[in-house]
Amino acid sequence: MKTLRIRGGACLQGTAAVPGDKSISHRAVILASLATGTSTIRGFVPARDCLATVRAMRALGVPIMVEQSPDRDRAAPPASNLIVHGVGPRRLEPPKKPIDCGGSATTMRLLAGVLAAQPFSSMLTGNTQLLARPMGRIVQPLQRMGATIHALGKENRPPLAIHPAEQLCGAIIHTPAASAQVKSCLLLAGLFAQGETTVAQPCVTRDHTERLMRSLGVCVRNRELESARVSICPPSLQPELSRMDTVVPGDMSSAAFLIAAAAVCANSRVTIQHVGLNPTRAGFLNALRRMGIQRECREHVDDASDDAREPVGDVTIRSAPLRGIHIPCRHSNADRDVTRCKDVIHRASTSIVAMIDELPLLAVAATQARGATLVRQAAELRVKEVDRITGIAEELRKLGGDIQELPDGFRVQGPTPLRGAAVDSRGDHRLAMALAVAGLCAQGQTTVAGAECVDDSFPGFADCLRRLGARVEEAEQS
Ligand code: S3P
């Protein structure tokens, strides 16, 4: 077991890069596998979750080579280049045994959309954490499209057993949860369905699948600009998926830990280079701005010219006195604010979905903010890798945080001086890193037990913090 040992009172200075975006890495491997020809994916994050997707596609007969990225300097986090010899959408091979998705719900949910349309049976399984995640949200709509898919666990939990269906049929599917994984699963199934498939969600969710699909020539339509209703044209109207040559931008959800650390550690100034600025993911940056943080964003890749059509840029953050906020904001029409406009940061949303993975980290920042921070409508956090509402509330209290758990969120009263303590990741990568950030502004030493899960999304996290001046050590414990 790995432990992170953090000394408080750091001041962070310098420039950093973070690993490639996890969501984009998953999608790029799956789509490159379904394309015809050889694709290269540079800046792929060799995180445990994304490597599970690579293993899964290999199990379906797709040759994939993983190389250590040669064009990264030693100061950069680990990155891989992937060479994917795409077999085309109809030439996947039956897997010889159940596909193990490890702890990655993204792998399981996205792949289910592809496998539901194949002329062979398959089974998707995973570790104990993944076997506890809800799958009814994809099983039911896939069944509506004609798929033969069943969740074998209690209450629609995995494993998932998938059998050949005659032909998937496009449908208009309203999903109660605003989930990019569900949307992506159905769009992938829609690639094989007869007729148009439309996914209508309560609000706009991360749109990496749509951007990547469009870059491969797939016809994906939004009824209105950036609406929460997305349609994929039937295969008869689609050209073959073309091969891709893409560079995965840095993951905003990983950058968020460095950004938050710079925000809460006095006299800090940090620049994160080449990070994804997709407005559907920039909620945390916007929230920090509303809390009083000064930051500059310089977008340096044109939205439309990048291969994956993702806006990318550098973000500089300086520490500042923070004030509490309410999320969702009482007056915002947040979802309509998500635009494709170049000025992504000013226009982008502070909706819950635009920062869903960053909410535990927001609780940490809120302990240092004047006044109350209230997060509601975030019950989805209870069905992530672990229950992240209970997890962050109980662990932050050990450090002296004044945080109250609510059924669908939390309330933090600040500012409170944190004091170093022994805390536990509970096996959740985002909790582990959020608690490490809390340790940076706590007095004395904090230890985060169970820190090996950091590798699920951010290999090289501790190195990255050290290079910025933080005192963080990793220790192995038996
Ligand atoms: C993800 C979507 C989000 C997010 C997860 C990754 C994705 O989950 O929390 O870490 O890659 O689509 P939901 O779609 O379930 O909200």
PDB file of N, CA and C in Angstrom, residues 22 26 48-50 52-53 55-56 98-112 123-139 151-160 181 382-387 426-429 456:
ATOM      1  N   LYS A  22      -8.141  11.906 -19.464  1.00  0.00           N
ATOM      2  CA  LYS A  22      -8.570  10.510 -19.306  1.00  0.00           C
ATOM      3  C   LYS A  22      -9.791  10.224 -20.179  1.00  0.00           C
ATOM      4  N   HIS A  26      -9.719   7.444 -23.373  1.00  0.00           N
ATOM      5  CA  HIS A  26     -10.613   6.280 -23.545  1.00  0.00           C
ATOM      6  C   HIS A  26     -11.286   6.306 -24.920  1.00  0.00           C
ATOM      7  N   ARG A  48      -4.253   3.760 -14.994  1.00  0.00           N
ATOM      8  CA  ARG A  48      -4.785   2.387 -14.915  1.00  0.00           C
ATOM      9  C   ARG A  48      -6.118   2.262 -15.648  1.00  0.00           C
ATOM     10  N   ASP A  49      -6.981   3.284 -15.507  1.00  0.00           N
ATOM     11  CA  ASP A  49      -8.307   3.219 -16.137  1.00  0.00           C
ATOM     12  C   ASP A  49      -8.195   3.131 -17.661  1.00  0.00           C
ATOM     13  N   CYS A  50      -7.333   3.958 -18.227  1.00  0.00           N
ATOM     14  CA  CYS A  50      -7.243   4.002 -19.699  1.00  0.00           C
ATOM     15  C   CYS A  50      -6.539   2.754 -20.229  1.00  0.00           C
ATOM     16  N   ALA A  52      -6.956  -0.083 -19.064  1.00  0.00           N
ATOM     17  CA  ALA A  52      -8.008  -1.120 -19.087  1.00  0.00           C
ATOM     18  C   ALA A  52      -8.731  -1.075 -20.436  1.00  0.00           C
ATOM     19  N   THR A  53      -8.923   0.113 -20.975  1.00  0.00           N
ATOM     20  CA  THR A  53      -9.582   0.218 -22.293  1.00  0.00           C
ATOM     21  C   THR A  53      -8.675  -0.352 -23.384  1.00  0.00           C
ATOM     22  N   ARG A  55      -6.463  -2.734 -23.011  1.00  0.00           N
ATOM     23  CA  ARG A  55      -6.505  -4.207 -22.879  1.00  0.00           C
ATOM     24  C   ARG A  55      -7.809  -4.751 -23.455  1.00  0.00           C
ATOM     25  N   ALA A  56      -8.898  -4.043 -23.219  1.00  0.00           N
ATOM     26  CA  ALA A  56     -10.207  -4.504 -23.707  1.00  0.00           C
ATOM     27  C   ALA A  56     -10.231  -4.524 -25.234  1.00  0.00           C
ATOM     28  N   PRO A  98     -14.201 -13.232 -20.272  1.00  0.00           N
ATOM     29  CA  PRO A  98     -14.807 -11.954 -19.866  1.00  0.00           C
ATOM     30  C   PRO A  98     -13.782 -10.830 -19.907  1.00  0.00           C
ATOM     31  N   ILE A  99     -14.202  -9.671 -20.356  1.00  0.00           N
ATOM     32  CA  ILE A  99     -13.294  -8.525 -20.436  1.00  0.00           C
ATOM     33  C   ILE A  99     -13.269  -7.839 -19.078  1.00  0.00           C
ATOM     34  N   ASP A 100     -12.056  -7.701 -18.533  1.00  0.00           N
ATOM     35  CA  ASP A 100     -11.887  -7.104 -17.205  1.00  0.00           C
ATOM     36  C   ASP A 100     -11.654  -5.600 -17.358  1.00  0.00           C
ATOM     37  N   CYS A 101     -12.604  -4.802 -16.929  1.00  0.00           N
ATOM     38  CA  CYS A 101     -12.481  -3.343 -17.060  1.00  0.00           C
ATOM     39  C   CYS A 101     -11.785  -2.728 -15.849  1.00  0.00           C
ATOM     40  N   GLY A 102     -11.241  -3.565 -14.959  1.00  0.00           N
ATOM     41  CA  GLY A 102     -10.563  -3.033 -13.759  1.00  0.00           C
ATOM     42  C   GLY A 102     -11.550  -2.214 -12.954  1.00  0.00           C
ATOM     43  N   GLY A 103     -11.157  -0.970 -12.648  1.00  0.00           N
ATOM     44  CA  GLY A 103     -12.064  -0.109 -11.871  1.00  0.00           C
ATOM     45  C   GLY A 103     -12.706   0.948 -12.746  1.00  0.00           C
ATOM     46  N   SER A 104     -12.637   0.780 -14.041  1.00  0.00           N
ATOM     47  CA  SER A 104     -13.018   1.875 -14.950  1.00  0.00           C
ATOM     48  C   SER A 104     -14.456   1.757 -15.460  1.00  0.00           C
ATOM     49  N   ALA A 105     -15.320   2.596 -14.911  1.00  0.00           N
ATOM     50  CA  ALA A 105     -16.721   2.624 -15.355  1.00  0.00           C
ATOM     51  C   ALA A 105     -16.806   3.167 -16.782  1.00  0.00           C
ATOM     52  N   THR A 106     -15.890   4.066 -17.135  1.00  0.00           N
ATOM     53  CA  THR A 106     -15.923   4.619 -18.504  1.00  0.00           C
ATOM     54  C   THR A 106     -15.679   3.487 -19.502  1.00  0.00           C
ATOM     55  N   THR A 107     -14.692   2.626 -19.201  1.00  0.00           N
ATOM     56  CA  THR A 107     -14.421   1.494 -20.095  1.00  0.00           C
ATOM     57  C   THR A 107     -15.677   0.648 -20.242  1.00  0.00           C
ATOM     58  N   MET A 108     -16.284   0.299 -19.113  1.00  0.00           N
ATOM     59  CA  MET A 108     -17.429  -0.617 -19.162  1.00  0.00           C
ATOM     60  C   MET A 108     -18.614   0.019 -19.896  1.00  0.00           C
ATOM     61  N   ARG A 109     -18.927   1.261 -19.563  1.00  0.00           N
ATOM     62  CA  ARG A 109     -20.145   1.863 -20.136  1.00  0.00           C
ATOM     63  C   ARG A 109     -19.963   2.160 -21.627  1.00  0.00           C
ATOM     64  N   LEU A 110     -18.807   2.665 -22.017  1.00  0.00           N
ATOM     65  CA  LEU A 110     -18.627   2.988 -23.437  1.00  0.00           C
ATOM     66  C   LEU A 110     -18.557   1.708 -24.281  1.00  0.00           C
ATOM     67  N   LEU A 111     -17.822   0.741 -23.747  1.00  0.00           N
ATOM     68  CA  LEU A 111     -17.651  -0.496 -24.513  1.00  0.00           C
ATOM     69  C   LEU A 111     -18.968  -1.247 -24.680  1.00  0.00           C
ATOM     70  N   ALA A 112     -19.837  -1.138 -23.675  1.00  0.00           N
ATOM     71  CA  ALA A 112     -21.134  -1.820 -23.758  1.00  0.00           C
ATOM     72  C   ALA A 112     -21.892  -1.350 -24.999  1.00  0.00           C
ATOM     73  N   MET A 123     -18.797 -10.551 -22.254  1.00  0.00           N
ATOM     74  CA  MET A 123     -19.108 -10.280 -20.841  1.00  0.00           C
ATOM     75  C   MET A 123     -18.154  -9.195 -20.366  1.00  0.00           C
ATOM     76  N   LEU A 124     -18.684  -8.193 -19.666  1.00  0.00           N
ATOM     77  CA  LEU A 124     -17.840  -7.127 -19.119  1.00  0.00           C
ATOM     78  C   LEU A 124     -17.865  -7.222 -17.601  1.00  0.00           C
ATOM     79  N   THR A 125     -16.688  -7.274 -17.007  1.00  0.00           N
ATOM     80  CA  THR A 125     -16.624  -7.350 -15.546  1.00  0.00           C
ATOM     81  C   THR A 125     -15.557  -6.375 -15.037  1.00  0.00           C
ATOM     82  N   GLY A 126     -15.306  -6.396 -13.729  1.00  0.00           N
ATOM     83  CA  GLY A 126     -14.326  -5.450 -13.183  1.00  0.00           C
ATOM     84  C   GLY A 126     -14.018  -5.759 -11.733  1.00  0.00           C
ATOM     85  N   ASN A 127     -13.325  -4.835 -11.065  1.00  0.00           N
ATOM     86  CA  ASN A 127     -12.956  -5.074  -9.671  1.00  0.00           C
ATOM     87  C   ASN A 127     -14.151  -4.797  -8.748  1.00  0.00           C
ATOM     88  N   THR A 128     -13.966  -5.001  -7.452  1.00  0.00           N
ATOM     89  CA  THR A 128     -15.118  -4.894  -6.538  1.00  0.00           C
ATOM     90  C   THR A 128     -15.721  -3.494  -6.566  1.00  0.00           C
ATOM     91  N   GLN A 129     -14.875  -2.490  -6.744  1.00  0.00           N
ATOM     92  CA  GLN A 129     -15.397  -1.112  -6.803  1.00  0.00           C
ATOM     93  C   GLN A 129     -16.339  -0.948  -8.007  1.00  0.00           C
ATOM     94  N   LEU A 130     -15.907  -1.476  -9.144  1.00  0.00           N
ATOM     95  CA  LEU A 130     -16.723  -1.333 -10.363  1.00  0.00           C
ATOM     96  C   LEU A 130     -17.990  -2.193 -10.277  1.00  0.00           C
ATOM     97  N   LEU A 131     -17.887  -3.336  -9.605  1.00  0.00           N
ATOM     98  CA  LEU A 131     -19.066  -4.217  -9.496  1.00  0.00           C
ATOM     99  C   LEU A 131     -20.167  -3.587  -8.636  1.00  0.00           C
ATOM    100  N   ALA A 132     -19.840  -2.476  -7.981  1.00  0.00           N
ATOM    101  CA  ALA A 132     -20.862  -1.795  -7.160  1.00  0.00           C
ATOM    102  C   ALA A 132     -21.475  -0.600  -7.897  1.00  0.00           C
ATOM    103  N   ARG A 133     -21.054  -0.324  -9.128  1.00  0.00           N
ATOM    104  CA  ARG A 133     -21.533   0.888  -9.836  1.00  0.00           C
ATOM    105  C   ARG A 133     -22.823   0.590 -10.606  1.00  0.00           C
ATOM    106  N   PRO A 134     -23.722   1.570 -10.696  1.00  0.00           N
ATOM    107  CA  PRO A 134     -25.009   1.337 -11.371  1.00  0.00           C
ATOM    108  C   PRO A 134     -24.866   1.255 -12.891  1.00  0.00           C
ATOM    109  N   MET A 135     -25.484   0.239 -13.475  1.00  0.00           N
ATOM    110  CA  MET A 135     -25.412   0.061 -14.932  1.00  0.00           C
ATOM    111  C   MET A 135     -26.798   0.105 -15.595  1.00  0.00           C
ATOM    112  N   GLY A 136     -27.860   0.218 -14.773  1.00  0.00           N
ATOM    113  CA  GLY A 136     -29.207   0.291 -15.344  1.00  0.00           C
ATOM    114  C   GLY A 136     -29.316   1.454 -16.321  1.00  0.00           C
ATOM    115  N   ARG A 137     -28.593   2.520 -16.042  1.00  0.00           N
ATOM    116  CA  ARG A 137     -28.623   3.729 -16.875  1.00  0.00           C
ATOM    117  C   ARG A 137     -28.163   3.469 -18.308  1.00  0.00           C
ATOM    118  N   ILE A 138     -27.353   2.417 -18.534  1.00  0.00           N
ATOM    119  CA  ILE A 138     -27.015   2.078 -19.930  1.00  0.00           C
ATOM    120  C   ILE A 138     -27.766   0.836 -20.403  1.00  0.00           C
ATOM    121  N   VAL A 139     -28.031  -0.089 -19.472  1.00  0.00           N
ATOM    122  CA  VAL A 139     -28.680  -1.344 -19.871  1.00  0.00           C
ATOM    123  C   VAL A 139     -30.079  -1.059 -20.423  1.00  0.00           C
ATOM    124  N   ALA A 151     -27.601  -6.964 -16.816  1.00  0.00           N
ATOM    125  CA  ALA A 151     -26.683  -6.780 -15.688  1.00  0.00           C
ATOM    126  C   ALA A 151     -26.892  -7.966 -14.767  1.00  0.00           C
ATOM    127  N   LEU A 152     -25.816  -8.683 -14.451  1.00  0.00           N
ATOM    128  CA  LEU A 152     -25.951  -9.907 -13.667  1.00  0.00           C
ATOM    129  C   LEU A 152     -25.911  -9.668 -12.161  1.00  0.00           C
ATOM    130  N   GLY A 153     -25.452  -8.480 -11.757  1.00  0.00           N
ATOM    131  CA  GLY A 153     -25.404  -8.183 -10.317  1.00  0.00           C
ATOM    132  C   GLY A 153     -26.766  -7.704  -9.828  1.00  0.00           C
ATOM    133  N   LYS A 154     -26.865  -7.539  -8.484  1.00  0.00           N
ATOM    134  CA  LYS A 154     -28.120  -7.047  -7.890  1.00  0.00           C
ATOM    135  C   LYS A 154     -28.362  -5.612  -8.329  1.00  0.00           C
ATOM    136  N   GLU A 155     -29.625  -5.251  -8.504  1.00  0.00           N
ATOM    137  CA  GLU A 155     -30.023  -3.866  -8.833  1.00  0.00           C
ATOM    138  C   GLU A 155     -29.208  -3.288  -9.983  1.00  0.00           C
ATOM    139  N   ASN A 156     -29.155  -4.067 -11.061  1.00  0.00           N
ATOM    140  CA  ASN A 156     -28.490  -3.600 -12.279  1.00  0.00           C
ATOM    141  C   ASN A 156     -27.015  -3.267 -12.112  1.00  0.00           C
ATOM    142  N   ARG A 157     -26.348  -4.034 -11.269  1.00  0.00           N
ATOM    143  CA  ARG A 157     -24.895  -3.865 -11.126  1.00  0.00           C
ATOM    144  C   ARG A 157     -24.211  -4.855 -12.077  1.00  0.00           C
ATOM    145  N   PRO A 158     -22.929  -4.606 -12.435  1.00  0.00           N
ATOM    146  CA  PRO A 158     -22.199  -5.543 -13.298  1.00  0.00           C
ATOM    147  C   PRO A 158     -21.953  -6.874 -12.579  1.00  0.00           C
ATOM    148  N   PRO A 159     -21.468  -7.907 -13.268  1.00  0.00           N
ATOM    149  CA  PRO A 159     -21.030  -7.945 -14.673  1.00  0.00           C
ATOM    150  C   PRO A 159     -22.181  -7.738 -15.665  1.00  0.00           C
ATOM    151  N   LEU A 160     -21.804  -7.399 -16.900  1.00  0.00           N
ATOM    152  CA  LEU A 160     -22.777  -7.244 -17.974  1.00  0.00           C
ATOM    153  C   LEU A 160     -22.606  -8.396 -18.961  1.00  0.00           C
ATOM    154  N   GLN A 181     -21.007   9.470 -19.893  1.00  0.00           N
ATOM    155  CA  GLN A 181     -20.742   8.052 -20.171  1.00  0.00           C
ATOM    156  C   GLN A 181     -21.961   7.414 -20.819  1.00  0.00           C
ATOM    157  N   ARG A 382     -22.481  10.284  -5.063  1.00  0.00           N
ATOM    158  CA  ARG A 382     -22.590   9.120  -4.181  1.00  0.00           C
ATOM    159  C   ARG A 382     -22.384   7.804  -4.925  1.00  0.00           C
ATOM    160  N   VAL A 383     -22.439   7.840  -6.267  1.00  0.00           N
ATOM    161  CA  VAL A 383     -22.271   6.581  -7.029  1.00  0.00           C
ATOM    162  C   VAL A 383     -21.030   6.634  -7.915  1.00  0.00           C
ATOM    163  N   LYS A 384     -20.034   7.395  -7.489  1.00  0.00           N
ATOM    164  CA  LYS A 384     -18.736   7.378  -8.178  1.00  0.00           C
ATOM    165  C   LYS A 384     -17.914   6.207  -7.611  1.00  0.00           C
ATOM    166  N   GLU A 385     -16.610   6.228  -7.794  1.00  0.00           N
ATOM    167  CA  GLU A 385     -15.755   5.122  -7.331  1.00  0.00           C
ATOM    168  C   GLU A 385     -16.105   4.734  -5.897  1.00  0.00           C
ATOM    169  N   VAL A 386     -16.323   5.771  -5.051  1.00  0.00           N
ATOM    170  CA  VAL A 386     -16.884   5.565  -3.704  1.00  0.00           C
ATOM    171  C   VAL A 386     -17.903   6.676  -3.520  1.00  0.00           C
ATOM    172  N   ASP A 387     -18.578   6.679  -2.377  1.00  0.00           N
ATOM    173  CA  ASP A 387     -19.497   7.787  -2.080  1.00  0.00           C
ATOM    174  C   ASP A 387     -18.620   9.009  -1.754  1.00  0.00           C
ATOM    175  N   ARG A 426      -9.768   5.973   0.754  1.00  0.00           N
ATOM    176  CA  ARG A 426     -10.905   5.044   0.564  1.00  0.00           C
ATOM    177  C   ARG A 426     -10.862   4.376  -0.808  1.00  0.00           C
ATOM    178  N   GLY A 427      -9.682   4.357  -1.426  1.00  0.00           N
ATOM    179  CA  GLY A 427      -9.530   3.711  -2.733  1.00  0.00           C
ATOM    180  C   GLY A 427      -9.973   4.590  -3.884  1.00  0.00           C
ATOM    181  N   ASP A 428     -10.170   5.874  -3.646  1.00  0.00           N
ATOM    182  CA  ASP A 428     -10.664   6.780  -4.681  1.00  0.00           C
ATOM    183  C   ASP A 428      -9.569   7.792  -5.051  1.00  0.00           C
ATOM    184  N   HIS A 429      -9.171   7.785  -6.323  1.00  0.00           N
ATOM    185  CA  HIS A 429      -8.063   8.646  -6.763  1.00  0.00           C
ATOM    186  C   HIS A 429      -8.341  10.124  -6.524  1.00  0.00           C
ATOM    187  N   ASP A 456      -4.880   5.772 -11.034  1.00  0.00           N
ATOM    188  CA  ASP A 456      -6.069   5.556 -11.868  1.00  0.00           C
ATOM    189  C   ASP A 456      -6.226   6.693 -12.881  1.00  0.00           C
TER     190      ASP A 456
END
